């Protein structure tokens, strides 16, 4: 019989998957993903766990009772001493969630945070958000996810966005780190407009970065939605008058920088630019990626690939250029399932997804 010193349940499996996702950069969803994880664990000298065993564990087959030593090997891959050490850590996180009023993962109405938003009783939340600045990032992430889940279940979110539009935690953790490109929360675009009201692009480099980030998020959303009038207005704000000098371009964080550069291709298409100009810009984007590649970290390279790949798919860029992009980032495929490099860009792109929220709340 499997040795069960600590529980193997839905909560522990959820946390195990989340931490593997953070290390690998993508969620485990298929047998090929499990095969790659098996290979990576073995290469670290931790032993062999079969693809099928990993699949039953990580996709939570309730009938499967894994051995303690098997679970220990997986958690050692994540840097823990053993399964017991992992369980102690994640249950501290659960205690933190309970302390902040998130009493159930299956019944949102038991969440005090949800009730405060639903009843528009914001003063307790204001105290929480204003005193969270120095806590660990894991705690901030947990509260951001609670907040996201709560707002997702509330039809009238405008009072919340209006009240907290200038709150530092909401701006940085909810709108920036926790941005949802699928815009699943009601009035999410209006919330972003309130967020943008706090930034003046010529005030400081930080304001400029946030201004670009917010407008790019909205511009992409309206293009995907097909709301062309709003998209055109934002595109003109972003691209008709240059917002960035060459020095400023390299000074802002890689994600808003690449969003800004890549989405210009969408704007060129939207404004019916001639084919030669569009092709020249595709060349520019690939050349830019080649130029900055060696100076970037692994995570930053993935951000560059994702932003360019996302726009190449949106604008139906010739597959020749899509293959050029994949070839440039060939080394970044080392953590991915075998054969992924040779699949279409649309199949490859989700493995490069850099968005913090979507690691936890996939579309």
mmCIF file of C-alpha atoms in Angstrom, residues 7-338:
data_model
loop_
_atom_site.group_PDB
_atom_site.id
_atom_site.type_symbol
_atom_site.label_atom_id
_atom_site.label_comp_id
_atom_site.label_asym_id
_atom_site.label_seq_id
_atom_site.Cartn_x
_atom_site.Cartn_y
_atom_site.Cartn_z
ATOM 1 C CA UNK A 7 -2.403 13.996 2.229
ATOM 2 C CA UNK A 8 -2.510 13.606 -1.511
ATOM 3 C CA UNK A 9 -5.591 15.674 -2.302
ATOM 4 C CA UNK A 10 -6.908 18.269 -4.743
ATOM 5 C CA UNK A 11 -5.240 21.146 -2.875
ATOM 6 C CA UNK A 12 -1.775 19.528 -2.798
ATOM 7 C CA UNK A 13 -2.045 18.519 -6.466
ATOM 8 C CA UNK A 14 -3.121 22.041 -7.431
ATOM 9 C CA UNK A 15 -0.123 23.529 -5.629
ATOM 10 C CA UNK A 16 2.217 20.920 -7.090
ATOM 11 C CA UNK A 17 1.051 21.791 -10.601
ATOM 12 C CA UNK A 18 1.386 25.534 -9.967
ATOM 13 C CA UNK A 19 4.966 25.199 -8.747
ATOM 14 C CA UNK A 20 5.923 22.934 -11.637
ATOM 15 C CA UNK A 21 4.355 25.490 -13.957
ATOM 16 C CA UNK A 22 6.500 28.251 -12.473
ATOM 17 C CA UNK A 23 9.667 26.202 -12.955
ATOM 18 C CA UNK A 24 8.897 24.937 -16.451
ATOM 19 C CA UNK A 25 7.002 27.981 -17.697
ATOM 20 C CA UNK A 26 3.966 26.041 -18.908
ATOM 21 C CA UNK A 27 1.195 23.911 -17.396
ATOM 22 C CA UNK A 28 1.205 20.107 -17.554
ATOM 23 C CA UNK A 29 -1.760 19.194 -19.729
ATOM 24 C CA UNK A 30 -0.771 16.176 -21.820
ATOM 25 C CA UNK A 31 1.184 12.923 -21.832
ATOM 26 C CA UNK A 32 3.902 14.557 -23.932
ATOM 27 C CA UNK A 33 4.272 17.245 -21.241
ATOM 28 C CA UNK A 34 4.624 14.481 -18.644
ATOM 29 C CA UNK A 35 7.196 12.691 -20.808
ATOM 30 C CA UNK A 36 9.333 15.844 -20.895
ATOM 31 C CA UNK A 37 9.008 16.308 -17.139
ATOM 32 C CA UNK A 38 10.066 12.675 -16.617
ATOM 33 C CA UNK A 39 13.171 13.333 -18.726
ATOM 34 C CA UNK A 40 14.057 16.524 -16.829
ATOM 35 C CA UNK A 41 13.668 14.851 -13.430
ATOM 36 C CA UNK A 42 15.890 11.969 -14.542
ATOM 37 C CA UNK A 43 18.551 14.361 -15.908
ATOM 38 C CA UNK A 44 18.779 15.969 -12.459
ATOM 39 C CA UNK A 45 19.723 12.579 -11.023
ATOM 40 C CA UNK A 46 16.556 12.194 -8.961
ATOM 41 C CA UNK A 47 15.423 8.895 -10.412
ATOM 42 C CA UNK A 48 12.923 7.746 -13.004
ATOM 43 C CA UNK A 49 9.195 8.400 -12.787
ATOM 44 C CA UNK A 50 7.248 7.147 -15.759
ATOM 45 C CA UNK A 51 5.187 9.379 -17.992
ATOM 46 C CA UNK A 52 2.015 7.492 -17.066
ATOM 47 C CA UNK A 53 2.653 7.848 -13.313
ATOM 48 C CA UNK A 54 3.206 11.600 -13.664
ATOM 49 C CA UNK A 55 0.062 11.882 -15.746
ATOM 50 C CA UNK A 56 -2.045 10.129 -13.086
ATOM 51 C CA UNK A 57 -0.564 12.289 -10.318
ATOM 52 C CA UNK A 58 -0.634 15.717 -11.957
ATOM 53 C CA UNK A 59 -4.016 15.350 -13.635
ATOM 54 C CA UNK A 60 -5.269 13.942 -10.319
ATOM 55 C CA UNK A 61 -6.632 10.474 -10.840
ATOM 56 C CA UNK A 62 -8.418 10.036 -7.483
ATOM 57 C CA UNK A 63 -8.150 6.257 -7.731
ATOM 58 C CA UNK A 64 -4.360 6.456 -7.992
ATOM 59 C CA UNK A 65 -2.490 6.451 -4.664
ATOM 60 C CA UNK A 66 1.135 7.388 -5.386
ATOM 61 C CA UNK A 67 4.002 6.253 -3.190
ATOM 62 C CA UNK A 68 5.495 8.786 -0.814
ATOM 63 C CA UNK A 69 8.917 8.347 -2.435
ATOM 64 C CA UNK A 70 7.445 9.150 -5.865
ATOM 65 C CA UNK A 71 5.936 12.379 -4.561
ATOM 66 C CA UNK A 72 9.229 13.184 -2.824
ATOM 67 C CA UNK A 73 11.158 12.899 -6.102
ATOM 68 C CA UNK A 74 8.790 15.380 -7.777
ATOM 69 C CA UNK A 75 9.063 17.848 -4.900
ATOM 70 C CA UNK A 76 12.863 17.465 -4.786
ATOM 71 C CA UNK A 77 12.825 18.569 -8.423
ATOM 72 C CA UNK A 78 11.188 21.751 -7.093
ATOM 73 C CA UNK A 79 13.835 22.216 -4.406
ATOM 74 C CA UNK A 80 12.084 20.745 -1.359
ATOM 75 C CA UNK A 81 13.539 18.162 1.040
ATOM 76 C CA UNK A 82 10.665 15.723 0.557
ATOM 77 C CA UNK A 83 6.869 15.530 0.205
ATOM 78 C CA UNK A 84 6.422 16.375 3.899
ATOM 79 C CA UNK A 85 8.450 19.577 3.488
ATOM 80 C CA UNK A 86 6.359 20.528 0.449
ATOM 81 C CA UNK A 87 3.077 19.876 2.270
ATOM 82 C CA UNK A 88 4.114 21.939 5.279
ATOM 83 C CA UNK A 89 4.941 24.842 2.958
ATOM 84 C CA UNK A 90 1.705 24.781 0.985
ATOM 85 C CA UNK A 91 -0.402 24.457 4.121
ATOM 86 C CA UNK A 92 1.185 27.640 5.420
ATOM 87 C CA UNK A 93 -0.115 29.207 2.207
ATOM 88 C CA UNK A 94 -3.583 27.793 2.875
ATOM 89 C CA UNK A 95 -3.454 29.263 6.381
ATOM 90 C CA UNK A 96 -2.533 32.632 4.853
ATOM 91 C CA UNK A 97 -5.556 32.421 2.560
ATOM 92 C CA UNK A 98 -7.815 31.597 5.500
ATOM 93 C CA UNK A 99 -6.362 34.510 7.468
ATOM 94 C CA UNK A 100 -7.323 36.816 4.595
ATOM 95 C CA UNK A 101 -10.855 35.476 4.455
ATOM 96 C CA UNK A 102 -10.624 33.013 1.558
ATOM 97 C CA UNK A 103 -12.349 30.164 3.372
ATOM 98 C CA UNK A 104 -13.219 27.899 0.455
ATOM 99 C CA UNK A 105 -11.858 27.200 -3.016
ATOM 100 C CA UNK A 106 -15.129 25.613 -4.075
ATOM 101 C CA UNK A 107 -17.635 28.123 -2.628
ATOM 102 C CA UNK A 108 -16.600 31.686 -3.419
ATOM 103 C CA UNK A 109 -19.411 33.195 -1.351
ATOM 104 C CA UNK A 110 -17.582 32.014 1.777
ATOM 105 C CA UNK A 111 -14.774 34.418 0.917
ATOM 106 C CA UNK A 112 -14.804 37.571 3.045
ATOM 107 C CA UNK A 113 -13.029 39.420 0.244
ATOM 108 C CA UNK A 114 -15.874 38.509 -2.122
ATOM 109 C CA UNK A 115 -18.479 39.622 0.410
ATOM 110 C CA UNK A 116 -16.747 42.984 0.922
ATOM 111 C CA UNK A 117 -16.774 43.653 -2.826
ATOM 112 C CA UNK A 118 -20.331 42.409 -3.288
ATOM 113 C CA UNK A 119 -21.603 44.623 -0.460
ATOM 114 C CA UNK A 120 -19.345 47.533 -1.502
ATOM 115 C CA UNK A 121 -17.832 47.591 1.977
ATOM 116 C CA UNK A 122 -14.371 48.716 0.896
ATOM 117 C CA UNK A 123 -12.719 50.007 4.067
ATOM 118 C CA UNK A 124 -11.508 46.557 5.256
ATOM 119 C CA UNK A 125 -10.094 45.903 1.772
ATOM 120 C CA UNK A 126 -8.421 49.298 1.723
ATOM 121 C CA UNK A 127 -6.684 48.454 5.005
ATOM 122 C CA UNK A 128 -5.574 45.104 3.565
ATOM 123 C CA UNK A 129 -4.268 46.568 0.289
ATOM 124 C CA UNK A 130 -2.489 49.473 1.993
ATOM 125 C CA UNK A 131 -0.617 47.210 4.389
ATOM 126 C CA UNK A 132 0.499 44.543 1.954
ATOM 127 C CA UNK A 133 3.516 46.318 0.511
ATOM 128 C CA UNK A 134 6.190 44.513 2.534
ATOM 129 C CA UNK A 135 4.756 40.985 2.550
ATOM 130 C CA UNK A 136 6.181 38.113 0.513
ATOM 131 C CA UNK A 137 5.366 37.968 -3.196
ATOM 132 C CA UNK A 138 3.568 34.650 -2.690
ATOM 133 C CA UNK A 139 1.109 36.374 -0.345
ATOM 134 C CA UNK A 140 0.509 39.171 -2.851
ATOM 135 C CA UNK A 141 -0.073 36.615 -5.601
ATOM 136 C CA UNK A 142 -2.549 34.717 -3.449
ATOM 137 C CA UNK A 143 -4.584 37.842 -2.662
ATOM 138 C CA UNK A 144 -4.477 38.911 -6.322
ATOM 139 C CA UNK A 145 -5.994 35.570 -7.330
ATOM 140 C CA UNK A 146 -8.678 35.831 -4.621
ATOM 141 C CA UNK A 147 -9.477 39.299 -5.911
ATOM 142 C CA UNK A 148 -9.622 38.124 -9.514
ATOM 143 C CA UNK A 149 -11.952 35.223 -8.677
ATOM 144 C CA UNK A 150 -14.225 37.523 -6.673
ATOM 145 C CA UNK A 151 -14.498 40.213 -9.351
ATOM 146 C CA UNK A 152 -15.112 37.535 -11.971
ATOM 147 C CA UNK A 153 -18.286 36.566 -10.108
ATOM 148 C CA UNK A 154 -19.628 40.114 -9.660
ATOM 149 C CA UNK A 155 -21.694 41.826 -12.356
ATOM 150 C CA UNK A 156 -21.221 45.449 -11.280
ATOM 151 C CA UNK A 157 -17.485 45.975 -10.815
ATOM 152 C CA UNK A 158 -17.392 49.702 -11.560
ATOM 153 C CA UNK A 159 -17.753 50.846 -7.919
ATOM 154 C CA UNK A 160 -14.700 48.735 -7.034
ATOM 155 C CA UNK A 161 -12.605 50.061 -9.927
ATOM 156 C CA UNK A 162 -13.621 53.635 -9.183
ATOM 157 C CA UNK A 163 -12.819 53.362 -5.478
ATOM 158 C CA UNK A 164 -9.465 51.588 -5.897
ATOM 159 C CA UNK A 165 -8.325 53.118 -9.195
ATOM 160 C CA UNK A 166 -5.370 54.869 -7.542
ATOM 161 C CA UNK A 167 -4.462 52.134 -5.045
ATOM 162 C CA UNK A 168 -0.853 50.995 -5.456
ATOM 163 C CA UNK A 169 -1.530 47.300 -4.842
ATOM 164 C CA UNK A 170 -4.441 47.235 -7.280
ATOM 165 C CA UNK A 171 -2.461 49.035 -9.973
ATOM 166 C CA UNK A 172 0.709 46.959 -9.633
ATOM 167 C CA UNK A 173 -0.530 43.506 -8.640
ATOM 168 C CA UNK A 174 -4.014 43.354 -10.150
ATOM 169 C CA UNK A 175 -3.753 45.381 -13.365
ATOM 170 C CA UNK A 176 -0.066 44.868 -14.186
ATOM 171 C CA UNK A 177 1.133 41.523 -12.836
ATOM 172 C CA UNK A 178 -2.351 39.987 -12.898
ATOM 173 C CA UNK A 179 -3.512 41.338 -16.255
ATOM 174 C CA UNK A 180 -6.061 39.115 -18.001
ATOM 175 C CA UNK A 181 -5.718 39.415 -21.808
ATOM 176 C CA UNK A 182 -9.065 37.639 -22.181
ATOM 177 C CA UNK A 183 -10.922 40.450 -20.328
ATOM 178 C CA UNK A 184 -13.196 38.020 -18.462
ATOM 179 C CA UNK A 185 -14.142 40.435 -15.654
ATOM 180 C CA UNK A 186 -17.138 42.732 -16.229
ATOM 181 C CA UNK A 187 -16.145 46.332 -17.115
ATOM 182 C CA UNK A 188 -12.489 45.283 -17.229
ATOM 183 C CA UNK A 189 -11.737 47.724 -20.047
ATOM 184 C CA UNK A 190 -13.272 50.580 -18.027
ATOM 185 C CA UNK A 191 -11.129 49.511 -15.089
ATOM 186 C CA UNK A 192 -8.074 49.821 -17.307
ATOM 187 C CA UNK A 193 -9.127 53.296 -18.375
ATOM 188 C CA UNK A 194 -9.296 54.295 -14.696
ATOM 189 C CA UNK A 195 -5.853 52.709 -14.238
ATOM 190 C CA UNK A 196 -4.519 54.775 -17.150
ATOM 191 C CA UNK A 197 -5.896 57.966 -15.642
ATOM 192 C CA UNK A 198 -3.119 57.792 -13.053
ATOM 193 C CA UNK A 199 -0.298 58.129 -15.594
ATOM 194 C CA UNK A 200 1.020 61.031 -17.657
ATOM 195 C CA UNK A 201 3.518 59.802 -20.274
ATOM 196 C CA UNK A 202 5.782 62.867 -20.138
ATOM 197 C CA UNK A 203 5.932 62.953 -16.321
ATOM 198 C CA UNK A 204 8.464 60.153 -15.758
ATOM 199 C CA UNK A 205 9.841 57.002 -17.355
ATOM 200 C CA UNK A 206 7.708 54.884 -14.995
ATOM 201 C CA UNK A 207 4.572 56.799 -16.003
ATOM 202 C CA UNK A 208 5.495 56.376 -19.661
ATOM 203 C CA UNK A 209 5.986 52.619 -19.199
ATOM 204 C CA UNK A 210 2.625 52.202 -17.461
ATOM 205 C CA UNK A 211 0.894 54.423 -20.048
ATOM 206 C CA UNK A 212 2.263 52.251 -22.866
ATOM 207 C CA UNK A 213 1.421 49.021 -21.055
ATOM 208 C CA UNK A 214 -2.201 49.950 -20.359
ATOM 209 C CA UNK A 215 -2.911 51.326 -23.820
ATOM 210 C CA UNK A 216 -1.309 48.294 -25.479
ATOM 211 C CA UNK A 217 -3.457 45.943 -23.383
ATOM 212 C CA UNK A 218 -6.598 47.819 -24.433
ATOM 213 C CA UNK A 219 -5.507 48.157 -28.075
ATOM 214 C CA UNK A 220 -4.932 44.401 -28.400
ATOM 215 C CA UNK A 221 -8.257 43.645 -26.704
ATOM 216 C CA UNK A 222 -10.277 45.892 -29.013
ATOM 217 C CA UNK A 223 -8.536 44.431 -32.068
ATOM 218 C CA UNK A 224 -9.274 40.856 -30.962
ATOM 219 C CA UNK A 225 -12.870 41.861 -30.155
ATOM 220 C CA UNK A 226 -13.280 43.611 -33.518
ATOM 221 C CA UNK A 227 -14.121 46.985 -31.977
ATOM 222 C CA UNK A 228 -12.210 48.821 -34.692
ATOM 223 C CA UNK A 229 -13.173 52.410 -33.799
ATOM 224 C CA UNK A 230 -11.790 52.077 -30.265
ATOM 225 C CA UNK A 231 -8.775 50.167 -31.553
ATOM 226 C CA UNK A 232 -7.999 52.844 -34.113
ATOM 227 C CA UNK A 233 -8.221 55.626 -31.534
ATOM 228 C CA UNK A 234 -5.780 53.826 -29.219
ATOM 229 C CA UNK A 235 -3.490 52.975 -32.123
ATOM 230 C CA UNK A 236 -3.278 56.646 -33.047
ATOM 231 C CA UNK A 237 -2.438 57.509 -29.430
ATOM 232 C CA UNK A 238 0.353 54.932 -29.432
ATOM 233 C CA UNK A 239 1.840 55.285 -32.897
ATOM 234 C CA UNK A 240 0.946 58.556 -34.654
ATOM 235 C CA UNK A 241 3.328 60.554 -32.471
ATOM 236 C CA UNK A 242 6.471 58.711 -31.331
ATOM 237 C CA UNK A 243 6.259 58.062 -27.576
ATOM 238 C CA UNK A 244 9.722 56.618 -27.079
ATOM 239 C CA UNK A 245 13.242 57.703 -27.933
ATOM 240 C CA UNK A 246 15.807 54.978 -28.632
ATOM 241 C CA UNK A 247 17.182 55.385 -25.094
ATOM 242 C CA UNK A 248 13.736 55.201 -23.484
ATOM 243 C CA UNK A 249 12.901 52.166 -25.610
ATOM 244 C CA UNK A 250 15.693 50.154 -23.999
ATOM 245 C CA UNK A 251 14.973 51.542 -20.526
ATOM 246 C CA UNK A 252 11.439 50.259 -20.097
ATOM 247 C CA UNK A 253 10.687 46.670 -19.095
ATOM 248 C CA UNK A 254 10.834 44.083 -21.862
ATOM 249 C CA UNK A 255 7.126 43.140 -21.743
ATOM 250 C CA UNK A 256 5.594 46.601 -22.417
ATOM 251 C CA UNK A 257 8.481 47.355 -24.786
ATOM 252 C CA UNK A 258 7.770 44.270 -26.916
ATOM 253 C CA UNK A 259 4.022 44.768 -26.708
ATOM 254 C CA UNK A 260 4.506 48.291 -28.035
ATOM 255 C CA UNK A 261 6.876 47.285 -30.832
ATOM 256 C CA UNK A 262 4.972 44.207 -31.964
ATOM 257 C CA UNK A 263 1.466 45.711 -31.883
ATOM 258 C CA UNK A 264 2.562 48.374 -34.339
ATOM 259 C CA UNK A 265 2.297 45.598 -36.943
ATOM 260 C CA UNK A 266 -1.394 45.245 -36.053
ATOM 261 C CA UNK A 267 -1.812 49.023 -36.362
ATOM 262 C CA UNK A 268 -0.198 49.006 -39.810
ATOM 263 C CA UNK A 269 -2.665 46.331 -40.897
ATOM 264 C CA UNK A 270 -5.560 48.243 -39.329
ATOM 265 C CA UNK A 271 -4.667 51.414 -41.230
ATOM 266 C CA UNK A 272 -4.228 49.516 -44.526
ATOM 267 C CA UNK A 273 -0.523 50.284 -44.878
ATOM 268 C CA UNK A 274 0.970 49.006 -48.128
ATOM 269 C CA UNK A 275 2.293 45.443 -48.249
ATOM 270 C CA UNK A 276 5.941 46.510 -48.640
ATOM 271 C CA UNK A 277 5.811 48.640 -45.483
ATOM 272 C CA UNK A 278 4.231 45.785 -43.520
ATOM 273 C CA UNK A 279 6.846 43.292 -44.729
ATOM 274 C CA UNK A 280 9.639 45.722 -43.880
ATOM 275 C CA UNK A 281 8.269 45.993 -40.372
ATOM 276 C CA UNK A 282 8.150 42.198 -39.988
ATOM 277 C CA UNK A 283 11.849 42.171 -40.962
ATOM 278 C CA UNK A 284 12.496 44.897 -38.396
ATOM 279 C CA UNK A 285 10.854 42.880 -35.615
ATOM 280 C CA UNK A 286 12.853 39.749 -36.406
ATOM 281 C CA UNK A 287 16.079 41.749 -36.674
ATOM 282 C CA UNK A 288 15.315 43.450 -33.352
ATOM 283 C CA UNK A 289 14.835 40.071 -31.693
ATOM 284 C CA UNK A 290 18.172 38.902 -33.122
ATOM 285 C CA UNK A 291 19.906 42.046 -31.875
ATOM 286 C CA UNK A 292 18.686 41.845 -28.273
ATOM 287 C CA UNK A 293 18.679 38.043 -27.937
ATOM 288 C CA UNK A 294 22.115 37.607 -26.354
ATOM 289 C CA UNK A 295 21.486 40.310 -23.727
ATOM 290 C CA UNK A 296 18.240 38.759 -22.459
ATOM 291 C CA UNK A 297 17.536 36.259 -19.699
ATOM 292 C CA UNK A 298 15.676 33.027 -20.434
ATOM 293 C CA UNK A 299 12.387 34.533 -19.193
ATOM 294 C CA UNK A 300 12.912 37.712 -21.227
ATOM 295 C CA UNK A 301 13.551 35.674 -24.371
ATOM 296 C CA UNK A 302 10.281 33.894 -23.857
ATOM 297 C CA UNK A 303 8.540 37.271 -23.495
ATOM 298 C CA UNK A 304 10.034 38.451 -26.792
ATOM 299 C CA UNK A 305 9.026 35.258 -28.593
ATOM 300 C CA UNK A 306 5.491 35.340 -27.193
ATOM 301 C CA UNK A 307 4.816 38.944 -28.126
ATOM 302 C CA UNK A 308 6.105 38.582 -31.663
ATOM 303 C CA UNK A 309 4.430 35.215 -32.154
ATOM 304 C CA UNK A 310 1.102 36.516 -30.861
ATOM 305 C CA UNK A 311 1.126 39.413 -33.323
ATOM 306 C CA UNK A 312 2.352 37.251 -36.217
ATOM 307 C CA UNK A 313 -0.687 35.028 -35.696
ATOM 308 C CA UNK A 314 -3.075 37.985 -35.312
ATOM 309 C CA UNK A 315 -1.895 39.509 -38.585
ATOM 310 C CA UNK A 316 -1.487 36.228 -40.516
ATOM 311 C CA UNK A 317 2.195 36.864 -41.183
ATOM 312 C CA UNK A 318 3.632 34.551 -43.833
ATOM 313 C CA UNK A 319 4.607 31.156 -42.341
ATOM 314 C CA UNK A 320 8.142 31.684 -43.641
ATOM 315 C CA UNK A 321 8.611 34.450 -41.052
ATOM 316 C CA UNK A 322 6.894 32.385 -38.370
ATOM 317 C CA UNK A 323 9.475 29.649 -38.956
ATOM 318 C CA UNK A 324 12.267 32.231 -38.838
ATOM 319 C CA UNK A 325 11.048 33.327 -35.432
ATOM 320 C CA UNK A 326 10.956 29.745 -34.127
ATOM 321 C CA UNK A 327 14.459 29.050 -35.464
ATOM 322 C CA UNK A 328 15.842 32.128 -33.708
ATOM 323 C CA UNK A 329 14.566 30.837 -30.360
ATOM 324 C CA UNK A 330 15.407 27.177 -30.952
ATOM 325 C CA UNK A 331 17.415 26.885 -27.712
ATOM 326 C CA UNK A 332 14.401 27.950 -25.630
ATOM 327 C CA UNK A 333 12.581 24.741 -26.596
ATOM 328 C CA UNK A 334 14.821 22.609 -24.342
ATOM 329 C CA UNK A 335 12.223 22.477 -21.526
ATOM 330 C CA UNK A 336 9.339 21.701 -23.875
ATOM 331 C CA UNK A 337 8.015 18.334 -25.159
ATOM 332 C CA UNK A 338 9.947 16.727 -27.993
#
